[in-house]
Amino acid sequence: MAWFRTIVSRCAPVRARFTARARREDGEVLIEVLFSAMLVALISAAILNGYASIAHLAGDQRKRVEANALAEQDEARLRGLTITQLAATGSGTGNTTYTQVIDGTTYTITSSSQYITGSSAGASCATGPTISSADEVSTTSTVSWQSGSTVNDNRNPVVIHGLVTPSEGGSLVVTATTGATGASGLTGVTSTVSGGP
């Protein structure tokens, strides 16, 4: 047993030094663990923020693609209308506004059309010294949407323009004016076309 006491007494200083060193390192290890935990938390937050930004951008892009498809559908609808329907206002005409809901998002489609003369590209259906015909109809389809508290996700609405050219001999534009003053835009006037080419 004496030999055991000798070994213990010789190891006591080594054990005391090891215990003292371990006590000094307790604080350092704790600081290292806390720093590592904070670093992992910051990296995780950055990754999650990146995923959220990508999801938001993908949602915005999806809405813009839907709006573009709706504008193209409206332009196709306008190309199928007659000149009289394009000039009219109201549901199913060339000048109307309607809504469509897709995946909980409400899209507002605004259609507009106006006569364009080929010689001056001016928007008019009046005749006179510089404008002699209304050769084409310019169409515009504008699609906007509400996304939470923002409109169009803070972007411009989707706008598509088109041009409808009446078939030859398919339409006639008449403007009625008063004889004395030459004022145009008379309502309720009936016109009749007679004679041949």
Coordinates of N, CA, C and O in Angstrom, one line a residue:
M1 N 0.8 -1.2 0.0 CA 0.0 0.0 0.0 C 0.9 1.3 0.0 O 0.4 2.3 -0.5
A2 N 2.0 1.1 0.5 CA 2.9 2.2 0.6 C 3.3 2.7 -0.8 O 3.4 3.9 -1.1
W3 N 3.5 1.7 -1.7 CA 3.8 2.1 -3.1 C 2.7 2.9 -3.7 O 2.9 3.8 -4.5
F4 N 1.4 2.6 -3.4 CA 0.2 3.3 -3.9 C 0.3 4.8 -3.4 O 0.0 5.7 -4.2
R5 N 0.6 5.0 -2.1 CA 0.6 6.3 -1.6 C 1.7 7.1 -2.2 O 1.6 8.3 -2.5
T6 N 2.8 6.5 -2.6 CA 3.9 7.1 -3.2 C 3.5 7.6 -4.6 O 3.8 8.7 -5.0
I7 N 2.8 6.8 -5.3 CA 2.4 7.1 -6.7 C 1.4 8.3 -6.6 O 1.5 9.2 -7.4
V8 N 0.4 8.2 -5.7 CA -0.6 9.3 -5.5 C 0.1 10.6 -5.1 O -0.3 11.6 -5.7
S9 N 1.1 10.5 -4.2 CA 1.7 11.8 -3.8 C 2.5 12.4 -4.9 O 2.7 13.6 -5.1
R10 N 3.1 11.5 -5.8 CA 3.9 12.0 -6.9 C 2.9 12.6 -8.0 O 3.3 13.5 -8.7
C11 N 1.8 12.0 -8.1 CA 0.8 12.5 -9.2 C 0.0 13.7 -8.7 O -0.6 14.3 -9.6
A12 N 0.0 14.0 -7.5 CA -0.8 15.1 -7.0 C -0.5 16.4 -7.6 O -1.4 17.2 -8.0
P13 N 0.8 16.8 -7.8 CA 1.1 18.1 -8.4 C 0.6 18.1 -9.9 O 0.1 19.1 -10.4
V14 N 0.8 16.9 -10.6 CA 0.3 16.9 -12.0 C -1.2 17.0 -12.1 O -1.7 17.8 -12.9
R15 N -1.9 16.4 -11.1 CA -3.3 16.5 -11.1 C -3.8 17.9 -10.8 O -4.7 18.4 -11.3
A16 N -3.1 18.5 -9.8 CA -3.4 19.9 -9.5 C -3.2 20.8 -10.6 O -4.0 21.7 -10.9
R17 N -2.1 20.6 -11.4 CA -1.8 21.5 -12.6 C -2.9 21.3 -13.6 O -3.4 22.2 -14.3
F18 N -3.3 20.0 -13.9 CA -4.3 19.7 -14.9 C -5.7 20.3 -14.5 O -6.4 20.9 -15.3
T19 N -6.0 20.2 -13.2 CA -7.3 20.8 -12.7 C -7.3 22.3 -12.8 O -8.3 22.9 -13.2
A20 N -6.2 22.9 -12.5 CA -6.1 24.4 -12.6 C -6.2 24.8 -14.1 O -6.9 25.8 -14.4
R21 N -5.6 24.1 -15.0 CA -5.7 24.4 -16.4 C -7.1 24.2 -16.9 O -7.6 25.0 -17.7
A22 N -7.8 23.2 -16.5 CA -9.2 22.9 -16.9 C -10.1 24.0 -16.4 O -11.0 24.4 -17.1
R23 N -9.8 24.5 -15.2 CA -10.7 25.6 -14.7 C -10.5 26.9 -15.5 O -11.4 27.6 -15.7
R24 N -9.2 27.1 -15.9 CA -9.0 28.3 -16.7 C -9.6 28.2 -18.1 O -10.1 29.2 -18.7
E25 N -9.7 27.0 -18.7 CA -10.3 26.8 -20.0 C -11.8 26.7 -20.0 O -12.4 26.7 -21.1
D26 N -12.4 26.6 -18.9 CA -13.9 26.5 -18.8 C -14.5 27.7 -19.5 O -15.4 27.6 -20.3
G27 N -14.1 28.9 -19.2 CA -14.6 30.1 -19.8 C -14.4 30.2 -21.3 O -15.2 30.6 -22.1
E28 N -13.1 29.8 -21.7 CA -12.8 29.9 -23.1 C -13.7 28.9 -23.9 O -14.1 29.3 -25.0
V29 N -13.9 27.7 -23.4 CA -14.7 26.7 -24.1 C -16.1 27.2 -24.2 O -16.8 27.1 -25.3
L30 N -16.7 27.8 -23.2 CA -18.0 28.4 -23.2 C -18.1 29.5 -24.2 O -19.1 29.5 -25.0
I31 N -17.1 30.4 -24.3 CA -17.2 31.4 -25.3 C -17.1 30.9 -26.7 O -17.8 31.3 -27.6
E32 N -16.3 29.9 -26.9 CA -16.2 29.2 -28.3 C -17.5 28.6 -28.7 O -17.9 28.7 -29.8
V33 N -18.2 27.9 -27.7 CA -19.4 27.3 -28.0 C -20.5 28.3 -28.3 O -21.3 28.2 -29.3
L34 N -20.6 29.4 -27.6 CA -21.5 30.5 -27.8 C -21.3 31.1 -29.2 O -22.2 31.4 -30.0
F35 N -20.0 31.4 -29.5 CA -19.6 32.0 -30.8 C -20.0 31.1 -31.9 O -20.6 31.5 -33.0
S36 N -19.8 29.8 -31.8 CA -20.1 28.8 -32.9 C -21.7 28.8 -33.0 O -22.2 28.7 -34.2
A37 N -22.4 28.8 -31.9 CA -23.9 28.8 -32.0 C -24.4 30.0 -32.7 O -25.3 29.9 -33.6
M38 N -23.8 31.2 -32.4 CA -24.3 32.4 -33.1 C -23.9 32.4 -34.6 O -24.7 32.8 -35.4
L39 N -22.8 31.9 -34.9 CA -22.4 31.8 -36.3 C -23.3 30.9 -37.1 O -23.8 31.2 -38.2
V40 N -23.7 29.7 -36.5 CA -24.6 28.8 -37.1 C -26.0 29.5 -37.3 O -26.7 29.4 -38.3
A41 N -26.5 30.2 -36.3 CA -27.7 30.9 -36.3 C -27.8 32.0 -37.5 O -28.7 32.1 -38.2
L42 N -26.7 32.7 -37.6 CA -26.6 33.8 -38.6 C -26.6 33.1 -40.0 O -27.3 33.6 -40.9
I43 N -25.9 32.1 -40.2 CA -25.8 31.4 -41.5 C -27.2 30.8 -41.8 O -27.7 31.0 -43.0
S44 N -27.9 30.2 -40.9 CA -29.2 29.7 -41.1 C -30.2 30.8 -41.5 O -31.0 30.6 -42.4
A45 N -30.1 31.9 -40.8 CA -31.0 33.0 -41.1 C -30.8 33.5 -42.5 O -31.7 33.8 -43.2
A46 N -29.5 33.6 -42.9 CA -29.2 34.1 -44.2 C -29.8 33.2 -45.3 O -30.3 33.6 -46.3
I47 N -29.6 31.9 -45.1 CA -30.1 30.9 -46.0 C -31.6 30.9 -46.1 O -32.2 30.9 -47.2
L48 N -32.3 31.0 -45.0 CA -33.8 31.1 -45.0 C -34.3 32.4 -45.7 O -35.3 32.4 -46.4
N49 N -33.6 33.5 -45.4 CA -33.9 34.7 -46.1 C -33.7 34.6 -47.6 O -34.6 35.1 -48.4
G50 N -32.7 33.9 -48.0 CA -32.5 33.7 -49.5 C -33.6 32.9 -50.1 O -34.1 33.2 -51.1
Y51 N -34.0 31.8 -49.4 CA -35.1 31.0 -49.9 C -36.4 31.8 -49.9 O -37.2 31.7 -50.9
A52 N -36.7 32.7 -48.9 CA -37.9 33.5 -48.9 C -37.9 34.5 -50.1 O -38.9 34.7 -50.8
S53 N -36.7 35.1 -50.4 CA -36.6 36.0 -51.5 C -36.8 35.3 -52.8 O -37.5 35.9 -53.7
I54 N -36.3 34.1 -53.0 CA -36.5 33.4 -54.2 C -38.0 33.0 -54.4 O -38.5 33.2 -55.5
A55 N -38.6 32.6 -53.3 CA -40.1 32.3 -53.4 C -40.9 33.5 -53.8 O -41.8 33.4 -54.6
H56 N -40.5 34.7 -53.2 CA -41.3 35.9 -53.5 C -41.1 36.3 -55.0 O -42.0 36.7 -55.7
L57 N -39.8 36.2 -55.5 CA -39.6 36.5 -56.9 C -40.3 35.6 -57.8 O -40.8 36.0 -58.8
A58 N -40.3 34.3 -57.4 CA -41.0 33.3 -58.3 C -42.5 33.6 -58.3 O -43.2 33.5 -59.4
G59 N -43.1 34.0 -57.2 CA -44.5 34.4 -57.1 C -44.8 35.6 -58.0 O -45.8 35.7 -58.7
D60 N -43.9 36.6 -57.9 CA -44.1 37.9 -58.7 C -44.0 37.5 -60.2 O -44.8 38.0 -61.0
Q61 N -43.0 36.7 -60.6 CA -42.9 36.3 -62.0 C -44.1 35.5 -62.5 O -44.5 35.7 -63.6
R62 N -44.6 34.6 -61.6 CA -45.8 33.9 -62.0 C -47.0 34.8 -62.3 O -47.7 34.6 -63.3
K63 N -47.2 35.8 -61.5 CA -48.3 36.7 -61.7 C -48.1 37.5 -63.0 O -49.0 37.8 -63.7
R64 N -46.8 37.9 -63.3 CA -46.6 38.7 -64.5 C -46.8 37.8 -65.7 O -47.3 38.2 -66.8
V65 N -46.5 36.5 -65.6 CA -46.7 35.6 -66.8 C -48.2 35.4 -67.0 O -48.7 35.4 -68.1
E66 N -49.0 35.3 -65.9 CA -50.4 35.2 -66.0 C -51.0 36.4 -66.6 O -51.9 36.3 -67.5
A67 N -50.5 37.6 -66.2 CA -51.0 38.8 -66.8 C -50.7 38.9 -68.2 O -51.6 39.4 -69.0
N68 N -49.6 38.5 -68.6 CA -49.2 38.5 -70.1 C -50.1 37.6 -70.9 O -50.6 37.9 -72.0
A69 N -50.4 36.4 -70.3 CA -51.3 35.4 -71.0 C -52.7 36.0 -71.1 O -53.3 35.9 -72.2
L70 N -53.2 36.7 -70.1 CA -54.5 37.3 -70.1 C -54.6 38.5 -71.2 O -55.5 38.6 -71.9
A71 N -53.5 39.2 -71.3 CA -53.4 40.3 -72.3 C -53.4 39.7 -73.7 O -54.1 40.3 -74.6
E72 N -52.7 38.6 -73.9 CA -52.7 38.0 -75.2 C -54.1 37.4 -75.6 O -54.5 37.5 -76.7
Q73 N -54.7 36.8 -74.6 CA -56.1 36.3 -74.8 C -57.1 37.5 -75.2 O -57.9 37.3 -76.1
D74 N -56.9 38.6 -74.5 CA -57.8 39.7 -74.8 C -57.5 40.3 -76.2 O -58.5 40.6 -76.9
E75 N -56.3 40.3 -76.6 CA -55.9 40.8 -78.0 C -56.5 39.8 -79.0 O -57.0 40.2 -80.0
A76 N -56.5 38.5 -78.7 CA -57.1 37.6 -79.6 C -58.6 37.8 -79.7 O -59.2 37.7 -80.8
R77 N -59.2 38.1 -78.5 CA -60.7 38.4 -78.5 C -61.0 39.6 -79.4 O -61.9 39.6 -80.1
L78 N -60.2 40.6 -79.2 CA -60.4 41.9 -80.0 C -60.2 41.6 -81.5 O -61.0 42.2 -82.3
R79 N -59.3 40.8 -81.9 CA -59.1 40.5 -83.3 C -60.3 39.8 -83.9 O -60.6 39.8 -85.1
G80 N -61.1 39.1 -83.1 CA -62.3 38.4 -83.5 C -63.5 39.2 -83.6 O -64.6 38.8 -84.1
L81 N -63.5 40.5 -83.2 CA -64.7 41.4 -83.2 C -64.8 42.0 -84.5 O -63.8 42.3 -85.2
T82 N -66.0 42.4 -84.8 CA -66.2 43.2 -86.0 C -65.9 44.7 -85.8 O -65.7 45.1 -84.6
I83 N -65.8 45.5 -86.8 CA -65.4 46.9 -86.6 C -66.5 47.6 -85.8 O -66.1 48.4 -84.9
T84 N -67.7 47.3 -86.0 CA -68.8 47.9 -85.2 C -68.6 47.5 -83.7 O -68.8 48.3 -82.8
Q85 N -68.3 46.2 -83.4 CA -68.1 45.8 -82.0 C -66.9 46.5 -81.4 O -66.8 46.8 -80.2
L86 N -65.8 46.6 -82.2 CA -64.6 47.3 -81.7 C -64.9 48.7 -81.3 O -64.3 49.2 -80.4
A87 N -65.7 49.4 -82.1 CA -66.0 50.8 -81.8 C -66.9 51.0 -80.6 O -67.0 52.1 -80.1
A88 N -67.7 50.0 -80.3 CA -68.7 50.1 -79.2 C -68.0 50.0 -77.8 O -66.9 49.7 -77.7
T89 N -68.8 50.4 -76.8 CA -68.4 50.4 -75.4 C -69.3 49.5 -74.7 O -70.5 49.5 -74.8
G90 N -68.7 48.7 -73.8 CA -69.5 47.8 -72.9 C -69.0 46.4 -73.0 O -67.9 46.1 -73.6
S91 N -69.7 45.5 -72.3 CA -69.2 44.1 -72.2 C -69.1 43.4 -73.6 O -70.1 43.6 -74.4
G92 N -68.0 42.7 -73.8 CA -67.9 42.0 -75.1 C -67.6 42.9 -76.3 O -67.7 42.5 -77.4
T93 N -67.1 44.1 -76.0 CA -66.8 45.1 -77.1 C -65.3 45.4 -77.1 O -64.6 44.9 -76.3
G94 N -64.9 46.4 -77.9 CA -63.5 46.8 -78.0 C -63.1 47.8 -76.9 O -61.9 48.1 -76.7
N95 N -64.1 48.3 -76.2 CA -63.8 49.3 -75.1 C -64.5 48.8 -73.8 O -65.7 49.2 -73.6
T96 N -63.8 48.0 -73.0 CA -64.5 47.5 -71.8 C -63.4 47.1 -70.8 O -62.2 47.1 -71.1
T97 N -63.9 46.9 -69.6 CA -63.0 46.5 -68.5 C -63.7 45.4 -67.7 O -64.9 45.4 -67.4
Y98 N -62.9 44.3 -67.5 CA -63.5 43.2 -66.8 C -62.4 42.6 -65.9 O -61.2 42.9 -66.1
T99 N -62.7 41.7 -65.0 CA -61.8 41.1 -64.0 C -61.8 39.6 -64.2 O -62.8 39.0 -64.6
Q100 N -60.7 39.0 -63.8 CA -60.6 37.5 -63.8 C -59.7 37.1 -62.6 O -58.7 37.8 -62.3
V101 N -60.1 36.1 -61.8 CA -59.4 35.7 -60.6 C -58.7 34.4 -61.0 O -59.3 33.4 -61.4
I102 N -57.4 34.4 -60.7 CA -56.6 33.2 -60.9 C -55.7 32.9 -59.7 O -55.0 33.8 -59.3
D103 N -55.9 31.8 -59.1 CA -55.1 31.4 -57.8 C -55.2 32.5 -56.7 O -54.3 32.8 -56.1
G104 N -56.4 33.1 -56.6 CA -56.6 34.1 -55.5 C -56.2 35.5 -55.9 O -56.4 36.4 -55.1
T105 N -55.6 35.7 -57.0 CA -55.2 37.0 -57.5 C -56.2 37.6 -58.5 O -56.5 36.9 -59.4
T106 N -56.7 38.8 -58.3 CA -57.6 39.4 -59.2 C -56.9 40.2 -60.2 O -56.2 41.2 -59.9
Y107 N -57.1 39.9 -61.5 CA -56.5 40.6 -62.6 C -57.6 41.5 -63.2 O -58.7 41.0 -63.5
T108 N -57.2 42.7 -63.5 CA -58.2 43.6 -64.2 C -57.7 43.8 -65.6 O -56.6 44.3 -65.8
I109 N -58.5 43.5 -66.6 CA -58.2 43.6 -68.0 C -59.0 44.8 -68.6 O -60.2 44.8 -68.5
T110 N -58.3 45.7 -69.1 CA -58.9 46.9 -69.8 C -58.6 46.8 -71.3 O -57.4 46.8 -71.7
S111 N -59.7 46.8 -72.1 CA -59.5 46.8 -73.5 C -59.9 48.2 -74.1 O -60.9 48.8 -73.6
S112 N -59.1 48.6 -75.0 CA -59.5 49.9 -75.7 C -59.2 49.8 -77.2 O -58.2 49.1 -77.5
S113 N -59.9 50.4 -78.0 CA -59.7 50.4 -79.4 C -60.0 51.8 -80.0 O -60.9 52.5 -79.5
Q114 N -59.3 52.2 -81.0 CA -59.6 53.5 -81.7 C -59.2 53.4 -83.1 O -58.3 52.7 -83.5
Y115 N -59.9 54.2 -84.0 CA -59.6 54.2 -85.4 C -58.3 54.9 -85.6 O -58.0 55.9 -85.0
I116 N -57.5 54.4 -86.6 CA -56.3 55.0 -87.0 C -56.3 55.2 -88.5 O -56.6 54.3 -89.2
T117 N -55.9 56.4 -88.9 CA -55.8 56.6 -90.4 C -54.4 56.2 -90.9 O -53.4 56.5 -90.2
G118 N -54.4 55.5 -92.0 CA -53.1 55.0 -92.4 C -52.2 56.1 -92.9 O -51.0 56.0 -92.9
S119 N -52.7 57.2 -93.4 CA -51.9 58.3 -94.0 C -51.1 59.1 -92.9 O -50.0 59.5 -93.2
S120 N -51.7 59.3 -91.8 CA -51.1 60.1 -90.8 C -50.9 59.4 -89.5 O -50.2 60.0 -88.6
A121 N -51.4 58.2 -89.3 CA -51.3 57.4 -88.1 C -51.9 58.2 -86.9 O -51.6 57.9 -85.7
G122 N -52.8 59.1 -87.2 CA -53.5 59.8 -86.1 C -54.7 59.1 -85.7 O -55.4 58.4 -86.5
A123 N -55.1 59.2 -84.4 CA -56.3 58.6 -83.9 C -57.5 59.4 -84.2 O -57.8 60.4 -83.6
S124 N -58.2 59.0 -85.3 CA -59.4 59.8 -85.6 C -60.2 59.0 -86.6 O -59.7 58.1 -87.3
C125 N -61.5 59.2 -86.6 CA -62.3 58.7 -87.7 C -63.1 59.8 -88.4 O -64.1 59.6 -89.1
A126 N -62.6 61.0 -88.3 CA -63.2 62.1 -89.0 C -62.5 62.3 -90.3 O -61.4 61.9 -90.5
T127 N -63.2 62.9 -91.3 CA -62.7 63.1 -92.6 C -62.4 64.6 -92.7 O -63.0 65.4 -92.1
G128 N -61.6 65.0 -93.6 CA -61.3 66.4 -93.8 C -60.1 66.5 -94.8 O -59.8 65.5 -95.5
P129 N -59.5 67.6 -94.9 CA -58.4 67.9 -95.8 C -57.2 66.9 -95.7 O -56.6 66.6 -96.6
T130 N -56.9 66.6 -94.4 CA -55.7 65.8 -94.2 C -56.1 64.3 -93.9 O -55.2 63.4 -94.0
I131 N -57.3 64.0 -93.4 CA -57.7 62.7 -93.0 C -58.8 62.3 -93.9 O -59.9 62.9 -93.9
S132 N -58.6 61.3 -94.7 CA -59.7 60.9 -95.7 C -60.3 59.5 -95.3 O -61.3 59.2 -95.9
S133 N -59.7 58.8 -94.5 CA -60.2 57.4 -94.2 C -59.8 57.0 -92.8 O -58.8 57.5 -92.3
A134 N -60.5 56.0 -92.3 CA -60.1 55.3 -91.0 C -59.8 53.9 -91.4 O -60.6 53.1 -91.6
D135 N -58.5 53.7 -91.7 CA -58.0 52.5 -92.4 C -57.9 51.3 -91.4 O -58.1 50.1 -91.8
E136 N -57.5 51.5 -90.1 CA -57.3 50.5 -89.2 C -57.8 50.8 -87.8 O -58.2 51.9 -87.6
V137 N -57.8 49.8 -87.0 CA -58.2 50.0 -85.6 C -57.1 49.6 -84.7 O -56.6 48.4 -84.8
S138 N -56.6 50.5 -83.9 CA -55.5 50.1 -82.9 C -56.2 49.6 -81.7 O -57.1 50.2 -81.1
T139 N -55.7 48.5 -81.2 CA -56.2 47.9 -79.9 C -55.2 47.8 -78.9 O -54.0 47.7 -79.2
T140 N -55.6 48.0 -77.6 CA -54.7 47.9 -76.5 C -55.3 47.1 -75.4 O -56.5 47.4 -75.0
S141 N -54.6 46.1 -74.9 CA -55.0 45.3 -73.8 C -54.1 45.6 -72.6 O -52.9 45.3 -72.7
T142 N -54.6 46.1 -71.5 CA -53.8 46.4 -70.3 C -54.3 45.5 -69.2 O -55.5 45.5 -68.9
V143 N -53.3 44.8 -68.5 CA -53.7 43.9 -67.4 C -52.9 44.4 -66.2 O -51.7 44.5 -66.2
S144 N -53.6 44.6 -65.1 CA -53.0 45.0 -63.8 C -53.6 44.0 -62.7 O -54.6 43.4 -62.9
W145 N -52.9 43.9 -61.6 CA -53.3 43.0 -60.6 C -53.0 43.6 -59.2 O -52.1 44.4 -59.0
Q146 N -53.7 43.1 -58.2 CA -53.6 43.6 -56.8 C -52.9 42.4 -56.1 O -53.3 41.3 -56.1
S147 N -51.7 42.7 -55.5 CA -50.9 41.7 -54.7 C -50.7 42.3 -53.3 O -49.8 43.0 -53.1
G148 N -51.6 41.8 -52.4 CA -51.5 42.4 -51.0 C -51.8 43.8 -51.0 O -52.9 44.3 -51.5
S149 N -50.9 44.7 -50.5 CA -51.1 46.1 -50.5 C -50.5 46.8 -51.7 O -50.6 48.0 -51.8
T150 N -49.8 46.1 -52.6 CA -49.2 46.7 -53.7 C -50.0 46.4 -55.0 O -50.7 45.4 -55.1
V151 N -49.8 47.2 -56.0 CA -50.4 47.0 -57.3 C -49.3 46.6 -58.2 O -48.3 47.3 -58.3
N152 N -49.6 45.5 -59.0 CA -48.6 45.0 -59.9 C -47.2 44.7 -59.3 O -46.2 44.7 -60.0
D153 N -47.2 44.4 -58.0 CA -45.9 44.1 -57.3 C -44.9 45.3 -57.6 O -43.7 45.0 -57.8
N154 N -45.4 46.5 -57.6 CA -44.6 47.7 -57.8 C -43.9 47.7 -59.2 O -42.9 48.3 -59.3
R155 N -44.6 47.1 -60.1 CA -44.1 47.2 -61.5 C -45.2 47.8 -62.4 O -46.3 48.0 -62.0
N156 N -44.8 48.0 -63.7 CA -45.8 48.6 -64.6 C -46.7 47.4 -65.0 O -46.4 46.3 -65.0
P157 N -48.0 47.8 -65.4 CA -48.9 46.8 -65.8 C -48.4 46.2 -67.2 O -47.6 46.8 -67.9
V158 N -49.0 45.0 -67.5 CA -48.7 44.4 -68.8 C -49.6 45.1 -69.8 O -50.8 45.1 -69.7
V159 N -49.0 45.6 -70.9 CA -49.7 46.2 -72.0 C -49.3 45.6 -73.3 O -48.1 45.5 -73.6
I160 N -50.3 45.2 -74.1 CA -50.0 44.6 -75.4 C -50.9 45.4 -76.4 O -52.1 45.6 -76.2
H161 N -50.3 45.8 -77.5 CA -50.9 46.6 -78.6 C -51.1 45.7 -79.8 O -50.4 44.8 -80.0
G162 N -52.2 46.0 -80.5 CA -52.5 45.2 -81.7 C -53.1 46.2 -82.8 O -53.4 47.3 -82.5
L163 N -53.2 45.6 -84.0 CA -53.7 46.4 -85.1 C -54.7 45.5 -85.9 O -54.3 44.4 -86.3
V164 N -55.9 46.0 -86.0 CA -56.9 45.2 -86.8 C -57.2 46.0 -88.1 O -57.6 47.2 -88.0
T165 N -57.0 45.4 -89.2 CA -57.3 46.0 -90.5 C -58.5 45.4 -91.0 O -58.6 44.1 -91.2
P166 N -59.6 46.2 -91.3 CA -60.8 45.6 -91.8 C -60.6 45.0 -93.2 O -59.7 45.5 -94.0
S167 N -61.3 44.0 -93.5 CA -61.2 43.4 -94.9 C -61.7 44.4 -95.9 O -62.5 45.2 -95.6
E168 N -61.2 44.3 -97.1 CA -61.5 45.2 -98.1 C -63.0 45.2 -98.4 O -63.6 44.1 -98.6
G169 N -63.6 46.4 -98.4 CA -65.0 46.5 -98.6 C -65.9 46.0 -97.5 O -67.1 45.9 -97.6
G170 N -65.2 45.8 -96.3 CA -66.0 45.3 -95.2 C -66.5 46.3 -94.2 O -67.3 45.9 -93.4
S171 N -66.2 47.5 -94.3 CA -66.7 48.5 -93.4 C -66.7 49.9 -94.0 O -66.0 50.2 -95.0
L172 N -67.5 50.7 -93.4 CA -67.7 52.1 -93.8 C -67.8 53.0 -92.6 O -68.5 52.7 -91.6
V173 N -67.0 54.0 -92.5 CA -67.0 55.0 -91.4 C -67.7 56.2 -91.8 O -67.3 56.8 -92.8
V174 N -68.7 56.7 -91.1 CA -69.5 57.9 -91.5 C -69.4 58.8 -90.3 O -69.6 58.5 -89.2
T175 N -69.1 60.1 -90.6 CA -69.2 61.2 -89.6 C -70.2 62.2 -90.1 O -70.2 62.7 -91.2
A176 N -71.1 62.5 -89.2 CA -72.2 63.5 -89.5 C -71.8 64.9 -88.9 O -71.3 65.0 -87.8
T177 N -71.9 65.9 -89.8 CA -71.6 67.3 -89.3 C -72.7 68.2 -89.6 O -73.6 67.9 -90.5
T178 N -72.8 69.3 -88.9 CA -73.9 70.2 -89.2 C -73.5 71.1 -90.3 O -72.3 71.4 -90.5
G179 N -74.5 71.5 -91.1 CA -74.2 72.3 -92.3 C -73.6 73.7 -92.0 O -72.7 74.2 -92.6
A180 N -74.2 74.4 -91.0 CA -73.8 75.8 -90.7 C -72.4 75.9 -90.0 O -71.6 76.7 -90.5
T181 N -72.2 75.2 -89.0 CA -71.0 75.3 -88.2 C -70.0 74.3 -88.5 O -68.8 74.5 -88.1
G182 N -70.4 73.2 -89.1 CA -69.4 72.1 -89.4 C -69.0 71.3 -88.1 O -68.1 70.5 -88.2
A183 N -69.8 71.4 -87.0 CA -69.5 70.7 -85.8 C -69.8 69.2 -86.1 O -70.8 68.8 -86.7
S184 N -68.9 68.3 -85.6 CA -69.1 66.9 -85.9 C -69.6 66.2 -84.6 O -69.7 66.8 -83.5
G185 N -69.9 64.9 -84.7 CA -70.3 64.2 -83.5 C -71.8 64.2 -83.3 O -72.2 64.1 -82.2
L186 N -72.6 64.3 -84.3 CA -74.0 64.3 -84.2 C -74.5 62.9 -83.9 O -74.0 61.9 -84.5
T187 N -75.4 62.8 -82.9 CA -76.0 61.5 -82.6 C -77.3 61.3 -83.2 O -78.0 62.2 -83.5
G188 N -77.7 60.0 -83.4 CA -79.0 59.7 -83.9 C -79.2 59.9 -85.3 O -80.3 59.9 -85.8
V189 N -78.1 60.1 -86.1 CA -78.2 60.3 -87.5 C -78.1 59.0 -88.2 O -77.3 58.2 -87.9
T190 N -79.0 58.7 -89.1 CA -79.0 57.5 -89.9 C -78.4 57.8 -91.3 O -78.8 58.8 -92.0
S191 N -77.5 57.0 -91.7 CA -76.9 57.2 -93.0 C -77.2 56.0 -93.9 O -77.3 54.9 -93.5
T192 N -77.3 56.3 -95.2 CA -77.6 55.2 -96.2 C -76.6 55.4 -97.3 O -76.4 56.5 -97.8
V193 N -76.1 54.2 -97.7 CA -75.1 54.2 -98.8 C -75.8 53.6 -100.0 O -76.5 52.6 -100.0
S194 N -75.7 54.3 -101.2 CA -76.3 53.8 -102.4 C -75.3 53.9 -103.5 O -74.3 54.7 -103.5
G195 N -75.6 53.2 -104.6 CA -74.7 53.3 -105.8 C -73.6 52.2 -105.7 O -73.5 51.5 -104.8
G196 N -72.9 52.1 -106.8 CA -71.9 51.1 -106.9 C -70.5 51.7 -106.9 O -70.3 52.9 -106.8
P197 N -69.5 50.8 -107.1 CA -68.1 51.3 -107.1 C -67.8 52.1 -108.3 O -68.4 52.1 -109.3

